[in-house]
mmCIF file of C-alpha atoms and ligand atoms in Angstrom:
data_model
loop_
_atom_site.group_PDB
_atom_site.id
_atom_site.type_symbol
_atom_site.label_atom_id
_atom_site.label_comp_id
_atom_site.label_asym_id
_atom_site.label_seq_id
_atom_site.Cartn_x
_atom_site.Cartn_y
_atom_site.Cartn_z
ATOM 1 C CA MET A 1 -28.158 3.354 -24.024
ATOM 2 C CA ARG A 2 -25.350 1.468 -24.957
ATOM 3 C CA THR A 3 -23.513 1.267 -21.369
ATOM 4 C CA LEU A 4 -26.984 -1.087 -20.703
ATOM 5 C CA ARG A 5 -25.277 -3.345 -22.743
ATOM 6 C CA ILE A 6 -22.145 -3.951 -20.700
ATOM 7 C CA SER A 7 -22.165 -6.479 -17.631
ATOM 8 C CA LEU A 8 -19.558 -6.689 -15.056
ATOM 9 C CA ASN A 9 -17.171 -9.432 -14.779
ATOM 10 C CA SER A 10 -17.135 -10.492 -10.914
ATOM 11 C CA LYS A 11 -20.248 -11.274 -8.965
ATOM 12 C CA ASN A 12 -19.522 -9.658 -6.404
ATOM 13 C CA ILE A 13 -18.254 -5.455 -5.557
ATOM 14 C CA LEU A 14 -16.210 -6.612 -2.216
ATOM 15 C CA SER A 15 -13.230 -3.601 -3.550
ATOM 16 C CA LEU A 16 -12.495 -1.698 -6.488
ATOM 17 C CA ARG A 17 -10.208 -4.554 -6.775
ATOM 18 C CA ASP A 18 -13.370 -6.501 -8.628
ATOM 19 C CA LEU A 19 -13.618 -3.416 -11.211
ATOM 20 C CA SER A 20 -11.904 -2.920 -13.927
ATOM 21 C CA SER A 21 -10.659 0.763 -14.946
ATOM 22 C CA ALA A 22 -13.468 0.132 -18.172
ATOM 23 C CA GLU A 23 -16.073 -1.164 -15.574
ATOM 24 C CA ILE A 24 -15.590 1.712 -13.505
ATOM 25 C CA ARG A 25 -15.825 3.995 -16.533
ATOM 26 C CA SER A 26 -19.243 2.103 -17.198
ATOM 27 C CA VAL A 27 -20.540 2.462 -13.394
ATOM 28 C CA LEU A 28 -20.190 6.324 -13.515
ATOM 29 C CA LYS A 29 -21.418 6.177 -17.084
ATOM 30 C CA LEU A 30 -24.802 4.726 -16.343
ATOM 31 C CA ALA A 31 -24.587 6.779 -12.798
ATOM 32 C CA SER A 32 -24.493 9.962 -14.500
ATOM 33 C CA SER A 33 -27.616 8.712 -16.728
ATOM 34 C CA PHE A 34 -29.640 7.759 -13.900
ATOM 35 C CA LYS A 35 -28.553 11.007 -12.463
ATOM 36 C CA LYS A 36 -29.945 13.054 -15.370
ATOM 37 C CA ASP A 37 -33.336 10.971 -15.087
ATOM 38 C CA TRP A 38 -33.878 11.463 -11.324
ATOM 39 C CA GLN A 39 -33.313 14.843 -12.065
ATOM 40 C CA ALA A 40 -35.966 14.950 -14.422
ATOM 41 C CA ARG A 41 -37.945 12.774 -12.006
ATOM 42 C CA LYS A 42 -38.059 10.223 -14.876
ATOM 43 C CA PRO A 43 -39.315 6.892 -13.655
ATOM 44 C CA ARG A 44 -36.515 3.812 -14.364
ATOM 45 C CA HIS A 45 -37.886 0.692 -13.172
ATOM 46 C CA LEU A 46 -35.088 -1.829 -14.305
ATOM 47 C CA LEU A 47 -35.128 -4.231 -11.426
ATOM 48 C CA PRO A 48 -38.754 -4.287 -10.744
ATOM 49 C CA GLY A 49 -39.106 -7.158 -7.867
ATOM 50 C CA CYS A 50 -35.825 -7.262 -6.938
ATOM 51 C CA ILE A 51 -35.279 -7.773 -3.404
ATOM 52 C CA LEU A 52 -31.806 -6.203 -1.555
ATOM 53 C CA GLY A 53 -31.084 -8.035 1.666
ATOM 54 C CA MET A 54 -28.790 -5.555 3.791
ATOM 55 C CA ILE A 55 -27.135 -6.776 6.683
ATOM 56 C CA PHE A 56 -25.055 -4.010 8.552
ATOM 57 C CA GLU A 57 -23.222 -4.808 11.622
ATOM 58 C CA LYS A 58 -22.191 -1.201 11.914
ATOM 59 C CA PRO A 59 -24.255 2.316 12.035
ATOM 60 C CA SER A 60 -25.255 4.360 8.642
ATOM 61 C CA THR A 61 -26.774 6.844 7.273
ATOM 62 C CA ARG A 62 -25.532 7.320 3.886
ATOM 63 C CA THR A 63 -25.038 3.914 2.511
ATOM 64 C CA ARG A 64 -28.362 2.464 4.124
ATOM 65 C CA ILE A 65 -30.564 5.289 2.923
ATOM 66 C CA SER A 66 -28.982 5.767 -0.665
ATOM 67 C CA PHE A 67 -29.231 1.777 -0.844
ATOM 68 C CA GLU A 68 -32.701 1.750 0.229
ATOM 69 C CA THR A 69 -33.736 4.657 -1.727
ATOM 70 C CA GLY A 70 -31.804 3.342 -4.510
ATOM 71 C CA ILE A 71 -33.887 0.234 -4.930
ATOM 72 C CA PHE A 72 -37.108 1.460 -4.141
ATOM 73 C CA GLN A 73 -36.322 3.567 -7.694
ATOM 74 C CA LEU A 74 -35.429 0.792 -9.479
ATOM 75 C CA GLY A 75 -38.468 -0.833 -8.796
ATOM 76 C CA GLY A 76 -37.502 -3.192 -6.215
ATOM 77 C CA SER A 77 -37.502 -3.383 -2.512
ATOM 78 C CA PRO A 78 -34.799 -3.416 0.490
ATOM 79 C CA ILE A 79 -35.163 -5.618 3.323
ATOM 80 C CA TYR A 80 -32.853 -4.282 6.351
ATOM 81 C CA MET A 81 -31.341 -6.695 9.078
ATOM 82 C CA GLY A 82 -29.436 -4.741 11.941
ATOM 83 C CA ILE A 83 -26.870 -6.543 13.849
ATOM 84 C CA ASN A 84 -29.374 -8.025 16.381
ATOM 85 C CA ASP A 85 -32.005 -8.910 13.806
ATOM 86 C CA THR A 86 -30.644 -12.443 12.477
ATOM 87 C CA GLN A 87 -29.396 -15.319 14.234
ATOM 88 C CA LEU A 88 -26.012 -13.925 13.515
ATOM 89 C CA SER A 89 -26.379 -12.624 16.738
ATOM 90 C CA ARG A 90 -27.005 -15.658 18.505
ATOM 91 C CA GLY A 91 -24.230 -17.473 16.400
ATOM 92 C CA GLU A 92 -25.781 -19.023 13.587
ATOM 93 C CA SER A 93 -22.533 -19.381 11.194
ATOM 94 C CA ILE A 94 -21.755 -16.697 8.473
ATOM 95 C CA GLU A 95 -21.876 -19.902 5.866
ATOM 96 C CA ASP A 96 -25.201 -20.698 6.711
ATOM 97 C CA THR A 97 -26.463 -17.147 6.857
ATOM 98 C CA ALA A 98 -25.118 -16.691 3.387
ATOM 99 C CA ARG A 99 -26.793 -19.706 1.946
ATOM 100 C CA THR A 100 -30.121 -18.915 3.890
ATOM 101 C CA LEU A 101 -30.351 -15.340 2.455
ATOM 102 C CA GLY A 102 -29.305 -16.197 -0.974
ATOM 103 C CA LEU A 103 -32.825 -18.343 -1.545
ATOM 104 C CA TYR A 104 -34.776 -15.366 -0.533
ATOM 105 C CA VAL A 105 -32.936 -11.610 -1.949
ATOM 106 C CA ASP A 106 -31.571 -11.097 -5.186
ATOM 107 C CA CYS A 107 -28.528 -9.001 -3.625
ATOM 108 C CA ILE A 108 -27.231 -8.236 -0.433
ATOM 109 C CA VAL A 109 -25.231 -5.437 0.441
ATOM 110 C CA ALA A 110 -23.554 -5.527 3.990
ATOM 111 C CA ARG A 111 -21.412 -3.743 5.986
ATOM 112 C CA ILE A 112 -19.565 -5.881 8.192
ATOM 113 C CA TYR A 113 -16.651 -4.966 10.139
ATOM 114 C CA ASP A 114 -14.078 -8.020 9.125
ATOM 115 C CA HIS A 115 -13.363 -8.082 5.795
ATOM 116 C CA HIS A 116 -12.685 -11.517 5.501
ATOM 117 C CA ASN A 117 -15.912 -12.032 6.868
ATOM 118 C CA LEU A 118 -17.535 -10.156 4.061
ATOM 119 C CA GLU A 119 -15.613 -12.680 1.940
ATOM 120 C CA LYS A 120 -16.885 -15.799 3.765
ATOM 121 C CA LEU A 121 -20.510 -14.290 3.259
ATOM 122 C CA ALA A 122 -19.758 -13.515 -0.607
ATOM 123 C CA THR A 123 -18.248 -16.897 -1.270
ATOM 124 C CA PHE A 124 -21.181 -18.993 0.092
ATOM 125 C CA THR A 125 -24.133 -17.023 -1.121
ATOM 126 C CA SER A 126 -25.572 -17.274 -4.310
ATOM 127 C CA VAL A 127 -26.326 -13.795 -5.000
ATOM 128 C CA PRO A 128 -24.418 -10.847 -5.627
ATOM 129 C CA VAL A 129 -22.605 -9.065 -2.564
ATOM 130 C CA ILE A 130 -22.081 -5.553 -2.610
ATOM 131 C CA ASN A 131 -19.457 -3.836 0.552
ATOM 132 C CA GLY A 132 -21.028 -1.450 2.206
ATOM 133 C CA LEU A 133 -18.045 -0.760 4.314
ATOM 134 C CA SER A 134 -15.827 -2.944 5.582
ATOM 135 C CA ASN A 135 -12.995 -2.322 7.801
ATOM 136 C CA SER A 136 -10.454 -2.732 4.837
ATOM 137 C CA PHE A 137 -12.775 -0.857 2.002
ATOM 138 C CA HIS A 138 -15.236 0.941 0.704
ATOM 139 C CA PRO A 139 -15.700 0.745 -2.899
ATOM 140 C CA CYS A 140 -18.899 2.784 -2.923
ATOM 141 C CA GLN A 141 -17.600 5.608 -1.818
ATOM 142 C CA ILE A 142 -14.996 5.736 -4.206
ATOM 143 C CA LEU A 143 -17.460 5.303 -7.613
ATOM 144 C CA ALA A 144 -19.453 8.095 -6.071
ATOM 145 C CA ASP A 145 -16.310 10.456 -5.299
ATOM 146 C CA LEU A 146 -14.530 10.136 -9.031
ATOM 147 C CA LEU A 147 -18.365 10.442 -10.698
ATOM 148 C CA THR A 148 -18.085 13.892 -8.273
ATOM 149 C CA ILE A 149 -14.338 14.661 -9.425
ATOM 150 C CA ARG A 150 -15.351 14.077 -13.037
ATOM 151 C CA GLU A 151 -18.613 16.350 -12.725
ATOM 152 C CA HIS A 152 -15.859 18.983 -11.368
ATOM 153 C CA LYS A 153 -12.744 19.058 -13.327
ATOM 154 C CA LYS A 154 -14.362 17.448 -16.795
ATOM 155 C CA LYS A 155 -11.867 14.674 -16.309
ATOM 156 C CA LEU A 156 -10.028 12.286 -13.989
ATOM 157 C CA ARG A 157 -6.809 11.322 -15.906
ATOM 158 C CA GLY A 158 -3.528 13.337 -14.528
ATOM 159 C CA LEU A 159 -5.277 15.136 -11.802
ATOM 160 C CA LYS A 160 -3.755 15.241 -8.466
ATOM 161 C CA LEU A 161 -5.105 13.843 -5.480
ATOM 162 C CA ALA A 162 -4.396 14.339 -1.872
ATOM 163 C CA TRP A 163 -5.576 12.385 0.813
ATOM 164 C CA ILE A 164 -4.522 13.923 4.340
ATOM 165 C CA GLY A 165 -5.070 11.866 7.514
ATOM 166 C CA ASP A 166 -5.901 8.157 8.058
ATOM 167 C CA GLY A 167 -4.534 5.765 5.943
ATOM 168 C CA ASN A 168 -7.680 3.850 5.982
ATOM 169 C CA ASN A 169 -10.871 1.734 4.485
ATOM 170 C CA VAL A 170 -11.769 4.817 2.013
ATOM 171 C CA CYS A 171 -8.602 5.223 1.597
ATOM 172 C CA ASN A 172 -7.394 1.881 0.494
ATOM 173 C CA ASP A 173 -10.234 1.529 -2.254
ATOM 174 C CA MET A 174 -9.393 5.326 -3.256
ATOM 175 C CA LEU A 175 -5.959 3.899 -4.016
ATOM 176 C CA LEU A 176 -7.364 1.686 -6.408
ATOM 177 C CA GLY A 177 -9.759 3.853 -7.935
ATOM 178 C CA CYS A 178 -6.905 6.428 -8.831
ATOM 179 C CA SER A 179 -4.588 4.154 -10.190
ATOM 180 C CA LYS A 180 -6.976 2.307 -12.370
ATOM 181 C CA ILE A 181 -8.395 5.375 -13.560
ATOM 182 C CA GLY A 182 -4.914 7.507 -14.041
ATOM 183 C CA ILE A 183 -5.235 9.786 -11.160
ATOM 184 C CA ASN A 184 -1.599 10.671 -9.355
ATOM 185 C CA MET A 185 -2.331 9.875 -5.553
ATOM 186 C CA VAL A 186 -0.465 10.911 -2.810
ATOM 187 C CA VAL A 187 -1.399 9.700 0.950
ATOM 188 C CA ALA A 188 -0.278 12.149 3.778
ATOM 189 C CA CYS A 189 -0.405 10.062 7.250
ATOM 190 C CA PRO A 190 1.319 9.405 10.012
ATOM 191 C CA LYS A 191 3.816 6.578 10.226
ATOM 192 C CA GLY A 192 1.858 3.385 11.954
ATOM 193 C CA TYR A 193 -1.295 4.794 9.740
ATOM 194 C CA GLU A 194 -0.252 3.886 6.214
ATOM 195 C CA PRO A 195 -3.279 2.136 3.964
ATOM 196 C CA LEU A 196 -2.810 -1.763 3.897
ATOM 197 C CA ARG A 197 0.637 -2.631 2.005
ATOM 198 C CA HIS A 198 -0.444 -5.060 -0.369
ATOM 199 C CA VAL A 199 -3.171 -2.786 -1.646
ATOM 200 C CA THR A 200 -0.320 -0.099 -2.164
ATOM 201 C CA GLU A 201 1.840 -2.036 -3.934
ATOM 202 C CA LEU A 202 -1.246 -3.204 -6.127
ATOM 203 C CA ALA A 203 -2.324 0.716 -6.705
ATOM 204 C CA LYS A 204 1.500 1.421 -7.846
ATOM 205 C CA GLU A 205 1.382 -1.651 -10.076
ATOM 206 C CA GLU A 206 -2.082 -0.547 -11.510
ATOM 207 C CA GLY A 207 -0.198 2.685 -12.228
ATOM 208 C CA THR A 208 2.430 1.704 -13.875
ATOM 209 C CA ARG A 209 -0.249 1.003 -16.624
ATOM 210 C CA THR A 210 -2.230 4.193 -16.246
ATOM 211 C CA ASN A 211 0.345 6.612 -15.694
ATOM 212 C CA ALA A 212 -0.775 7.207 -12.368
ATOM 213 C CA GLU A 213 1.923 8.414 -9.868
ATOM 214 C CA ILE A 214 1.160 6.739 -5.830
ATOM 215 C CA THR A 215 3.214 7.973 -3.114
ATOM 216 C CA ILE A 216 2.904 7.448 0.400
ATOM 217 C CA THR A 217 4.687 10.639 3.065
ATOM 218 C CA ASP A 218 3.876 11.568 6.358
ATOM 219 C CA ASP A 219 4.371 15.208 4.927
ATOM 220 C CA PRO A 220 0.871 16.927 4.409
ATOM 221 C CA LYS A 221 2.183 19.573 2.827
ATOM 222 C CA LEU A 222 3.945 17.977 0.160
ATOM 223 C CA ALA A 223 0.992 16.021 -0.437
ATOM 224 C CA ALA A 224 -1.552 18.993 -0.806
ATOM 225 C CA LYS A 225 0.843 21.126 -3.032
ATOM 226 C CA PHE A 226 -0.847 21.717 -6.587
ATOM 227 C CA ALA A 227 -3.405 19.349 -6.141
ATOM 228 C CA ASP A 228 -6.660 19.216 -8.032
ATOM 229 C CA VAL A 229 -8.492 17.342 -4.655
ATOM 230 C CA ILE A 230 -8.060 17.422 -1.304
ATOM 231 C CA VAL A 231 -9.560 14.340 0.694
ATOM 232 C CA THR A 232 -9.884 13.480 4.368
ATOM 233 C CA ASP A 233 -11.800 11.119 6.220
ATOM 234 C CA THR A 234 -12.476 11.087 10.544
ATOM 235 C CA PHE A 235 -9.244 10.052 12.645
ATOM 236 C CA ILE A 236 -11.470 7.878 14.255
ATOM 237 C CA SER A 237 -13.199 5.475 12.365
ATOM 238 C CA MET A 238 -15.973 2.684 13.477
ATOM 239 C CA GLY A 239 -14.677 0.193 16.042
ATOM 240 C CA LYS A 240 -11.370 2.275 16.597
ATOM 241 C CA ASP A 241 -13.303 4.338 19.498
ATOM 242 C CA ASP A 242 -10.840 3.015 22.124
ATOM 243 C CA GLU A 243 -8.042 4.524 20.156
ATOM 244 C CA LYS A 244 -8.949 8.076 20.615
ATOM 245 C CA MET A 245 -5.994 9.115 22.581
ATOM 246 C CA SER A 246 -3.529 7.856 20.538
ATOM 247 C CA ARG A 247 -5.139 8.695 17.197
ATOM 248 C CA ASP A 248 -5.790 12.258 18.534
ATOM 249 C CA ALA A 249 -2.114 12.370 19.269
ATOM 250 C CA ALA A 250 -0.517 11.109 16.018
ATOM 251 C CA PHE A 251 -3.274 13.316 13.986
ATOM 252 C CA PHE A 252 -3.784 16.405 15.625
ATOM 253 C CA PRO A 253 -3.209 18.857 14.306
ATOM 254 C CA LYS A 254 -0.302 18.150 11.600
ATOM 255 C CA TYR A 255 -3.023 16.514 9.965
ATOM 256 C CA GLN A 256 -5.823 18.471 10.112
ATOM 257 C CA VAL A 257 -7.402 19.538 6.607
ATOM 258 C CA ASN A 258 -7.485 23.753 7.141
ATOM 259 C CA SER A 259 -7.623 26.856 4.857
ATOM 260 C CA ASN A 260 -3.665 26.825 5.490
ATOM 261 C CA LEU A 261 -3.774 23.540 4.082
ATOM 262 C CA MET A 262 -6.311 24.127 1.025
ATOM 263 C CA SER A 263 -4.246 27.331 0.256
ATOM 264 C CA LEU A 264 -1.410 24.965 -1.078
ATOM 265 C CA ALA A 265 -4.028 23.451 -3.479
ATOM 266 C CA LYS A 266 -4.692 24.433 -7.110
ATOM 267 C CA LYS A 267 -6.994 27.883 -6.894
ATOM 268 C CA ASP A 268 -9.658 25.959 -8.362
ATOM 269 C CA SER A 269 -9.196 22.680 -5.758
ATOM 270 C CA ILE A 270 -12.041 20.911 -4.752
ATOM 271 C CA PHE A 271 -12.877 19.311 -0.925
ATOM 272 C CA MET A 272 -13.807 15.867 -0.090
ATOM 273 C CA HIS A 273 -15.290 14.305 2.925
ATOM 274 C CA CYS A 274 -16.994 10.768 2.950
ATOM 275 C CA LEU A 275 -18.635 11.716 5.642
ATOM 276 C CA PRO A 276 -19.682 11.605 9.166
ATOM 277 C CA ALA A 277 -17.021 14.488 10.184
ATOM 278 C CA THR A 278 -15.545 15.750 13.086
ATOM 279 C CA ARG A 279 -15.472 19.616 12.391
ATOM 280 C CA GLY A 280 -12.801 20.875 14.335
ATOM 281 C CA LYS A 281 -10.713 17.740 13.645
ATOM 282 C CA GLU A 282 -9.651 15.929 10.532
ATOM 283 C CA VAL A 283 -11.226 19.076 9.119
ATOM 284 C CA THR A 284 -12.170 22.866 10.181
ATOM 285 C CA SER A 285 -15.765 24.401 9.527
ATOM 286 C CA ASN A 286 -14.743 26.727 7.154
ATOM 287 C CA VAL A 287 -12.980 24.272 4.557
ATOM 288 C CA ILE A 288 -16.039 21.573 4.810
ATOM 289 C CA ASP A 289 -18.657 24.453 4.871
ATOM 290 C CA GLY A 290 -16.911 26.687 2.268
ATOM 291 C CA ASP A 291 -17.349 27.084 -1.335
ATOM 292 C CA ALA A 292 -14.242 24.707 -2.247
ATOM 293 C CA SER A 293 -16.167 21.448 -0.164
ATOM 294 C CA VAL A 294 -18.380 19.244 -2.458
ATOM 295 C CA VAL A 295 -19.030 16.609 0.413
ATOM 296 C CA TRP A 296 -23.025 17.435 -0.286
ATOM 297 C CA GLU A 297 -22.625 16.401 -3.831
ATOM 298 C CA GLU A 298 -20.526 13.168 -3.116
ATOM 299 C CA ALA A 299 -23.368 12.067 -0.894
ATOM 300 C CA GLU A 300 -25.885 12.797 -3.415
ATOM 301 C CA ASN A 301 -23.724 10.471 -5.761
ATOM 302 C CA ARG A 302 -23.371 7.665 -3.565
ATOM 303 C CA LEU A 303 -27.402 7.091 -5.036
ATOM 304 C CA HIS A 304 -26.702 7.103 -8.307
ATOM 305 C CA VAL A 305 -23.975 4.954 -8.397
ATOM 306 C CA GLN A 306 -25.351 2.446 -6.375
ATOM 307 C CA LYS A 307 -28.407 2.337 -8.920
ATOM 308 C CA ALA A 308 -25.880 1.752 -11.881
ATOM 309 C CA LEU A 309 -24.041 -0.980 -9.605
ATOM 310 C CA MET A 310 -27.175 -2.974 -8.776
ATOM 311 C CA TYR A 311 -28.610 -2.761 -12.251
ATOM 312 C CA LEU A 312 -25.322 -3.958 -13.712
ATOM 313 C CA LEU A 313 -24.612 -6.711 -11.222
ATOM 314 C CA LEU A 314 -28.769 -7.773 -11.497
ATOM 315 C CA LYS A 315 -29.582 -6.823 -14.712
ATOM 316 C CA ASN A 316 -29.432 -10.712 -16.140
HETATM 317 N N1 LIG B 1 -20.125 7.757 3.943
HETATM 318 C C1 LIG B 1 -20.858 6.735 4.448
HETATM 319 O O1 LIG B 1 -20.743 5.875 4.252
HETATM 320 O O2 LIG B 1 -21.472 7.118 5.385
HETATM 321 P P1 LIG B 1 -22.809 6.412 6.606
HETATM 322 O O3 LIG B 1 -21.824 5.596 7.427
HETATM 323 O O4 LIG B 1 -23.418 7.423 6.805
HETATM 324 O O5 LIG B 1 -23.431 5.192 5.461
HETATM 325 N N1 LIG B 2 -13.277 5.684 7.523
HETATM 326 C C1 LIG B 2 -14.824 5.527 8.252
HETATM 327 C C2 LIG B 2 -15.459 5.844 7.218
HETATM 328 C C3 LIG B 2 -17.053 6.077 7.270
HETATM 329 C C4 LIG B 2 -18.286 5.988 6.204
HETATM 330 C C5 LIG B 2 -15.374 4.503 8.875
HETATM 331 O O1 LIG B 2 -14.959 3.501 8.968
HETATM 332 O O2 LIG B 2 -16.003 4.652 10.125
#
């Protein structure tokens, strides 16, 4: 397979800043091939003996299980470390933890609140680090989302994607992914909940190269109009529970994805959500459980894109 000859420029994948548009396309291509083999139950032990260290400061269902399953399927093994399982919980520094882990494992997946701590981990360890979600970015999710969109729409370039709700970690990487790939993206969020300013600027700059228009508005109807893809996420990300009251007031009900909002999009539009979802808040049950919803394919595709990412980072 030709894709197997490509390698990635960056040692770490902390956000989609670390992948060029050509690299994103290669990850998707390889992920599709892994998916076909997986569906045919054909084993691909391409990383025999590789050890994946997994440091998780926050809970996870999809990220943890898809990475653990993925490394097993590639012939390697995972080591999961929850928040209280390492000496980090007793004050050992990130630098010393990073150096230590690099002595034992071949790659690290980290789900860490503060993105600067993730960057520190990546700087001080000798092995590749993949972001399993920080407060600022979630690159693996967006790779899975792009694969899912391509499977449904048979193309990526020129589509319109509407992000409705919180301009959060997932939204930040969605901006980078869409702009690098040539998808027009409109973010509709309340004032004060916009995506990171420097990320929006970078996305706009990328968009000038790929003809992707990037728009930030507070009008969900404007965003949804004629969209090919409607995406939302929880109004209350992990670590934001103490903002529940103010967030509910800011987002609900104006930014809920319901059938009225979906009816503004194209007839064949799809609905996406990284999960976990709160039915009745950011999305109604009839939308997330309805015909336009592709959320289970999104979740499955996490497995395939992450196997592709691990393979491309570790094959040498
Ligand atoms: N979408 C996602 O990352 O889900 P988890 O929090 O369950 O890993
Ligand atoms: N924005 C959500 C995504 C969860 C996968 C959070 O950070 O909690």
